[in-house]
mmCIF file of C-alpha atoms in Angstrom:
data_model
loop_
_atom_site.group_PDB
_atom_site.id
_atom_site.type_symbol
_atom_site.label_atom_id
_atom_site.label_comp_id
_atom_site.label_asym_id
_atom_site.label_seq_id
_atom_site.Cartn_x
_atom_site.Cartn_y
_atom_site.Cartn_z
ATOM 1 C CA MET M 14 43.165 -5.575 -34.288
ATOM 2 C CA PRO M 15 40.152 -3.419 -35.307
ATOM 3 C CA LYS M 16 37.211 -3.341 -32.925
ATOM 4 C CA SER M 17 34.286 -5.610 -33.769
ATOM 5 C CA LYS M 18 31.287 -3.846 -35.322
ATOM 6 C CA ARG M 19 28.864 -6.579 -34.320
ATOM 7 C CA ALA M 20 25.777 -5.520 -32.390
ATOM 8 C CA ARG M 21 26.339 -5.636 -28.656
ATOM 9 C CA ILE M 22 23.791 -6.437 -25.982
ATOM 10 C CA VAL M 23 23.139 -3.481 -23.704
ATOM 11 C CA HIS M 24 21.716 -4.550 -20.353
ATOM 12 C CA THR M 25 18.838 -2.522 -18.941
ATOM 13 C CA SER M 26 20.901 -1.879 -15.819
ATOM 14 C CA VAL M 27 23.247 0.355 -17.791
ATOM 15 C CA VAL M 28 20.637 2.180 -19.879
ATOM 16 C CA GLN M 29 20.773 5.888 -19.125
ATOM 17 C CA LYS M 30 17.954 6.945 -16.843
ATOM 18 C CA LYS M 31 16.424 10.334 -16.270
ATOM 19 C CA PRO M 32 18.703 12.188 -13.823
ATOM 20 C CA SER M 33 17.406 12.370 -10.254
ATOM 21 C CA LYS M 34 17.664 16.164 -10.190
ATOM 22 C CA GLU M 35 15.600 16.378 -13.358
ATOM 23 C CA LYS M 36 12.941 14.112 -11.842
ATOM 24 C CA SER M 37 12.822 16.213 -8.682
ATOM 25 C CA ALA M 38 12.523 19.439 -10.676
ATOM 26 C CA SER M 39 9.711 17.932 -12.720
ATOM 27 C CA LEU M 40 7.848 16.831 -9.576
ATOM 28 C CA TYR M 41 8.391 20.234 -7.948
ATOM 29 C CA ALA M 42 6.879 22.015 -10.960
ATOM 30 C CA ALA M 43 3.981 19.529 -11.244
ATOM 31 C CA VAL M 44 3.026 19.940 -7.575
ATOM 32 C CA GLN M 45 3.007 23.725 -7.852
ATOM 33 C CA ALA M 46 0.972 23.587 -11.073
ATOM 34 C CA ALA M 47 -1.565 21.314 -9.380
ATOM 35 C CA ALA M 48 -1.710 23.632 -6.354
ATOM 36 C CA ASP M 49 -2.620 26.455 -8.736
ATOM 37 C CA ALA M 50 -5.189 24.397 -10.638
ATOM 38 C CA TYR M 51 -7.182 22.826 -7.798
ATOM 39 C CA GLN M 52 -9.106 24.202 -4.816
ATOM 40 C CA HIS M 53 -8.176 21.595 -2.214
ATOM 41 C CA ILE M 54 -4.952 19.757 -1.310
ATOM 42 C CA PHE M 55 -5.064 16.658 0.909
ATOM 43 C CA VAL M 56 -2.127 14.959 2.607
ATOM 44 C CA PHE M 57 -2.804 11.239 3.106
ATOM 45 C CA SER M 58 -0.964 8.271 4.558
ATOM 46 C CA VAL M 59 -1.110 4.710 3.237
ATOM 47 C CA GLU M 60 -1.242 1.531 5.294
ATOM 48 C CA ASN M 61 -0.032 -1.718 3.671
ATOM 49 C CA MET M 62 1.033 0.025 0.472
ATOM 50 C CA ARG M 63 0.178 -1.700 -2.815
ATOM 51 C CA ASN M 64 0.751 0.109 -6.122
ATOM 52 C CA THR M 65 -2.238 -1.621 -7.711
ATOM 53 C CA TYR M 66 -4.699 -0.184 -5.204
ATOM 54 C CA LEU M 67 -3.105 3.261 -5.185
ATOM 55 C CA LYS M 68 -3.599 3.289 -8.966
ATOM 56 C CA ASP M 69 -7.310 2.674 -8.359
ATOM 57 C CA VAL M 70 -7.464 5.753 -6.125
ATOM 58 C CA ARG M 71 -5.507 7.770 -8.689
ATOM 59 C CA GLN M 72 -7.909 6.667 -11.431
ATOM 60 C CA HIS M 73 -10.929 7.658 -9.332
ATOM 61 C CA PHE M 74 -9.697 11.265 -9.243
ATOM 62 C CA ALA M 75 -8.220 11.293 -12.763
ATOM 63 C CA ASN M 76 -10.852 13.619 -14.240
ATOM 64 C CA ASP M 77 -10.728 16.303 -11.574
ATOM 65 C CA GLY M 78 -7.573 15.846 -9.565
ATOM 66 C CA ARG M 79 -3.885 14.993 -9.408
ATOM 67 C CA LEU M 80 -2.256 12.533 -6.998
ATOM 68 C CA PHE M 81 1.434 12.504 -6.024
ATOM 69 C CA PHE M 82 3.204 9.874 -3.925
ATOM 70 C CA GLY M 83 6.807 9.666 -2.743
ATOM 71 C CA LYS M 84 9.660 12.209 -2.533
ATOM 72 C CA THR M 85 8.054 14.013 0.396
ATOM 73 C CA LYS M 86 10.903 16.523 0.733
ATOM 74 C CA VAL M 87 10.423 17.701 -2.830
ATOM 75 C CA MET M 88 6.663 17.974 -2.378
ATOM 76 C CA ALA M 89 7.146 19.904 0.880
ATOM 77 C CA LYS M 90 9.524 22.365 -0.784
ATOM 78 C CA ALA M 91 7.090 22.821 -3.670
ATOM 79 C CA LEU M 92 4.290 23.751 -1.276
ATOM 80 C CA GLY M 93 6.582 25.832 0.927
ATOM 81 C CA MET M 94 8.347 24.901 4.141
ATOM 82 C CA LYS M 95 7.826 28.290 5.809
ATOM 83 C CA LYS M 96 5.352 31.146 5.558
ATOM 84 C CA GLU M 97 7.812 33.299 3.633
ATOM 85 C CA ASP M 98 8.325 30.725 0.859
ATOM 86 C CA GLU M 99 4.923 29.007 0.677
ATOM 87 C CA HIS M 100 3.483 28.668 -2.820
ATOM 88 C CA ALA M 101 0.071 29.935 -1.675
ATOM 89 C CA PRO M 102 -1.050 31.441 1.646
ATOM 90 C CA GLY M 103 -1.402 28.763 4.321
ATOM 91 C CA LEU M 104 0.209 25.898 2.378
ATOM 92 C CA SER M 105 3.206 25.652 4.698
ATOM 93 C CA GLY M 106 0.805 24.230 7.285
ATOM 94 C CA LEU M 107 0.694 20.982 5.290
ATOM 95 C CA THR M 108 4.432 20.327 5.196
ATOM 96 C CA GLY M 109 4.549 19.021 8.761
ATOM 97 C CA TYR M 110 2.442 16.075 7.621
ATOM 98 C CA LEU M 111 4.734 15.200 4.697
ATOM 99 C CA ALA M 112 6.829 12.465 6.274
ATOM 100 C CA GLY M 113 6.819 8.711 5.883
ATOM 101 C CA SER M 114 4.549 6.783 3.511
ATOM 102 C CA VAL M 115 2.403 9.740 2.487
ATOM 103 C CA GLY M 116 1.215 11.515 -0.636
ATOM 104 C CA ILE M 117 -0.837 14.507 -1.680
ATOM 105 C CA LEU M 118 -4.089 14.719 -3.606
ATOM 106 C CA CYS M 119 -5.057 17.955 -5.357
ATOM 107 C CA THR M 120 -8.692 18.141 -6.414
ATOM 108 C CA ASN M 121 -11.741 20.361 -6.826
ATOM 109 C CA ARG M 122 -14.028 17.877 -5.103
ATOM 110 C CA GLU M 123 -15.519 18.945 -1.808
ATOM 111 C CA PRO M 124 -13.583 17.754 1.274
ATOM 112 C CA LYS M 125 -16.679 15.927 2.553
ATOM 113 C CA ASP M 126 -16.800 13.791 -0.630
ATOM 114 C CA VAL M 127 -13.058 13.079 -0.634
ATOM 115 C CA LEU M 128 -13.043 12.089 3.046
ATOM 116 C CA GLU M 129 -16.032 9.807 2.584
ATOM 117 C CA TYR M 130 -14.554 8.043 -0.442
ATOM 118 C CA LEU M 131 -11.133 7.479 1.114
ATOM 119 C CA ARG M 132 -12.579 6.424 4.456
ATOM 120 C CA ASN M 133 -14.598 3.694 2.715
ATOM 121 C CA PHE M 134 -11.841 2.577 0.337
ATOM 122 C CA ALA M 135 -10.170 -0.613 1.558
ATOM 123 C CA GLU M 136 -8.679 -3.661 -0.151
ATOM 124 C CA VAL M 137 -7.500 -6.843 1.572
ATOM 125 C CA ASP M 138 -4.321 -8.482 0.321
ATOM 126 C CA PHE M 139 -1.739 -11.008 1.467
ATOM 127 C CA ALA M 140 0.503 -9.761 4.257
ATOM 128 C CA ARG M 141 4.216 -9.181 3.831
ATOM 129 C CA ALA M 142 7.007 -9.846 6.314
ATOM 130 C CA GLY M 143 7.033 -7.341 9.170
ATOM 131 C CA VAL M 144 3.250 -6.921 9.256
ATOM 132 C CA THR M 145 1.368 -7.597 12.494
ATOM 133 C CA ALA M 146 -1.097 -10.486 12.309
ATOM 134 C CA ALA M 147 -4.695 -9.284 12.305
ATOM 135 C CA ARG M 148 -5.878 -12.602 13.740
ATOM 136 C CA THR M 149 -4.640 -15.985 14.859
ATOM 137 C CA PHE M 150 -4.485 -18.669 12.174
ATOM 138 C CA THR M 151 -4.041 -22.311 13.160
ATOM 139 C CA VAL M 152 -3.891 -25.348 10.880
ATOM 140 C CA PRO M 153 -5.676 -28.347 12.478
ATOM 141 C CA ALA M 154 -3.955 -31.662 13.151
ATOM 142 C CA GLY M 155 -4.415 -34.475 10.657
ATOM 143 C CA VAL M 156 -4.485 -34.258 6.883
ATOM 144 C CA VAL M 157 -3.469 -30.743 5.800
ATOM 145 C CA HIS M 158 -5.977 -29.205 3.399
ATOM 146 C CA SER M 159 -5.393 -26.469 0.818
ATOM 147 C CA ARG M 160 -7.181 -23.819 2.879
ATOM 148 C CA GLY M 161 -5.671 -24.956 6.188
ATOM 149 C CA GLY M 162 -9.002 -25.387 7.983
ATOM 150 C CA GLU M 163 -10.590 -22.163 6.706
ATOM 151 C CA LEU M 164 -13.239 -24.225 4.891
ATOM 152 C CA PRO M 165 -15.176 -27.327 5.972
ATOM 153 C CA ILE M 166 -13.303 -30.501 4.938
ATOM 154 C CA GLU M 167 -16.069 -31.498 2.527
ATOM 155 C CA GLU M 168 -15.575 -28.206 0.663
ATOM 156 C CA ASP M 169 -11.778 -28.390 0.604
ATOM 157 C CA VAL M 170 -9.128 -30.642 -0.946
ATOM 158 C CA PRO M 171 -5.957 -32.099 0.589
ATOM 159 C CA LEU M 172 -2.758 -30.138 0.079
ATOM 160 C CA PRO M 173 -0.763 -31.655 -2.822
ATOM 161 C CA HIS M 174 1.961 -33.982 -1.554
ATOM 162 C CA SER M 175 4.495 -32.110 -3.721
ATOM 163 C CA LEU M 176 4.172 -29.106 -1.367
ATOM 164 C CA GLU M 177 5.126 -31.027 1.773
ATOM 165 C CA VAL M 178 8.827 -30.178 1.459
ATOM 166 C CA THR M 179 7.949 -26.506 0.932
ATOM 167 C CA VAL M 180 5.678 -26.107 3.969
ATOM 168 C CA ARG M 181 8.173 -28.014 6.124
ATOM 169 C CA LYS M 182 10.908 -25.622 4.945
ATOM 170 C CA TRP M 183 8.639 -22.752 6.073
ATOM 171 C CA GLY M 184 8.362 -24.176 9.579
ATOM 172 C CA MET M 185 5.392 -26.539 9.612
ATOM 173 C CA PRO M 186 6.291 -29.899 11.236
ATOM 174 C CA THR M 187 4.642 -31.951 8.509
ATOM 175 C CA ARG M 188 5.266 -35.467 7.242
ATOM 176 C CA LEU M 189 4.049 -37.581 4.344
ATOM 177 C CA ASP M 190 1.797 -40.568 5.009
ATOM 178 C CA LYS M 191 0.596 -42.552 1.996
ATOM 179 C CA GLY M 192 0.816 -39.484 -0.206
ATOM 180 C CA LYS M 193 -1.002 -37.186 2.237
ATOM 181 C CA VAL M 194 0.575 -34.189 3.977
ATOM 182 C CA MET M 195 0.051 -34.724 7.711
ATOM 183 C CA LEU M 196 0.338 -32.736 10.958
ATOM 184 C CA ASP M 197 0.586 -34.761 14.172
ATOM 185 C CA GLN M 198 -0.691 -31.765 16.146
ATOM 186 C CA GLU M 199 -2.255 -28.429 15.251
ATOM 187 C CA TYR M 200 0.168 -25.738 14.114
ATOM 188 C CA THR M 201 -0.285 -22.016 14.719
ATOM 189 C CA VAL M 202 1.002 -20.109 11.717
ATOM 190 C CA ALA M 203 0.290 -16.606 13.047
ATOM 191 C CA GLU M 204 -0.787 -15.098 16.371
ATOM 192 C CA GLU M 205 -2.944 -11.994 16.545
ATOM 193 C CA GLY M 206 -0.937 -8.877 17.394
ATOM 194 C CA LYS M 207 2.461 -10.438 16.692
ATOM 195 C CA GLU M 208 4.816 -9.436 13.876
ATOM 196 C CA MET M 209 5.204 -12.053 11.151
ATOM 197 C CA ASN M 210 8.304 -13.209 9.303
ATOM 198 C CA SER M 211 8.607 -14.212 5.647
ATOM 199 C CA HIS M 212 7.938 -17.909 6.326
ATOM 200 C CA GLN M 213 4.700 -17.113 8.140
ATOM 201 C CA THR M 214 3.461 -14.786 5.405
ATOM 202 C CA ALA M 215 4.389 -17.361 2.752
ATOM 203 C CA LEU M 216 2.296 -19.983 4.554
ATOM 204 C CA LEU M 217 -0.633 -17.585 4.878
ATOM 205 C CA LYS M 218 -0.508 -16.897 1.140
ATOM 206 C CA LEU M 219 -0.304 -20.613 0.361
ATOM 207 C CA PHE M 220 -3.454 -21.228 2.436
ATOM 208 C CA GLY M 221 -5.224 -18.223 0.891
ATOM 209 C CA VAL M 222 -5.368 -16.205 4.115
ATOM 210 C CA ALA M 223 -5.221 -12.435 3.474
ATOM 211 C CA MET M 224 -4.482 -10.229 6.491
ATOM 212 C CA ALA M 225 -3.134 -6.964 5.067
ATOM 213 C CA GLU M 226 -5.674 -4.183 4.546
ATOM 214 C CA PHE M 227 -4.729 -1.377 2.171
ATOM 215 C CA LYS M 228 -6.193 1.826 3.584
ATOM 216 C CA VAL M 229 -5.795 5.526 2.902
ATOM 217 C CA GLN M 230 -6.051 7.953 5.823
ATOM 218 C CA VAL M 231 -6.326 11.695 5.223
ATOM 219 C CA LEU M 232 -4.093 13.535 7.699
ATOM 220 C CA ALA M 233 -4.947 17.122 6.806
ATOM 221 C CA TYR M 234 -6.158 19.306 3.948
ATOM 222 C CA TRP M 235 -5.848 22.886 2.722
ATOM 223 C CA SER M 236 -8.518 24.862 0.902
ATOM 224 C CA ALA M 237 -7.819 27.839 -1.358
ATOM 225 C CA GLY M 238 -11.064 29.497 -0.272
ATOM 226 C CA THR M 239 -10.121 29.699 3.395
ATOM 227 C CA GLN M 240 -6.319 29.458 3.002
ATOM 228 C CA GLU M 241 -6.361 27.284 6.113
ATOM 229 C CA VAL M 242 -5.191 23.776 6.957
ATOM 230 C CA ILE M 243 -7.667 21.446 8.676
ATOM 231 C CA ALA M 244 -6.263 18.465 10.588
ATOM 232 C CA VAL M 245 -8.270 15.259 10.185
ATOM 233 C CA GLU M 246 -8.619 12.913 13.128
ATOM 234 C CA PRO M 247 -8.420 9.164 12.389
ATOM 235 C CA ASN M 248 -11.856 7.765 11.456
ATOM 236 C CA ALA M 249 -13.326 11.269 11.545
ATOM 237 C CA ASP M 250 -16.835 11.532 10.169
ATOM 238 C CA ALA M 251 -16.870 13.386 6.843
ATOM 239 C CA GLU M 252 -20.039 15.339 7.662
ATOM 240 C CA ALA M 253 -18.662 16.385 11.043
ATOM 241 C CA MET M 254 -15.408 17.549 9.435
ATOM 242 C CA GLU M 255 -17.326 19.622 6.890
ATOM 243 C CA GLU M 256 -19.423 21.250 9.621
ATOM 244 C CA GLY M 257 -16.304 21.893 11.677
#
């Protein structure tokens, strides 16, 4: 029997993607081109990574810089792992910082301005499982409200009764009483300093409690003018770094 010529559905999972080696080669070339084009290269780490906020940082430097994130081994090789193969004198001093959730920013802006901007850039978002609680959050006993006690009762509304099954599934010992979601005693959702699981973070999100702070910390930077790498201490003052 001849094969059917009808159009077939091709799932996105089987669509040919750009080969990994090709992607790595493209990144390698882009990093080296940026190293040639800009005066300063910063290695930064990210806490509580969110693509949305990293895009904001990328956009801030779009006119006079280039930001790369991920594939640290490729970026390290592009800069040079050792003195004998570094792309520019001194760049190999940055590769020791290229591990973990880090990226590089190439720009012509003065280090003092970059450090100041990144030190002050912070966005608060809902925590994900595995994050340590920044503070203790406890829902009071009685009728459960939509903000879980974060607002005065007169400014809040009771939690919809349809969510009672959901919050109970996530660990809250609730019950329904005449259409109201009730707690017979206060319930601590998260304790400061303790790691949270997915049920805890789901409850925090439901009650509108954000505990994850997206922050960018510069670890070190290289300048073409000096051909030296300067290590940046956490919370270092930008003016002090520039003077140093």
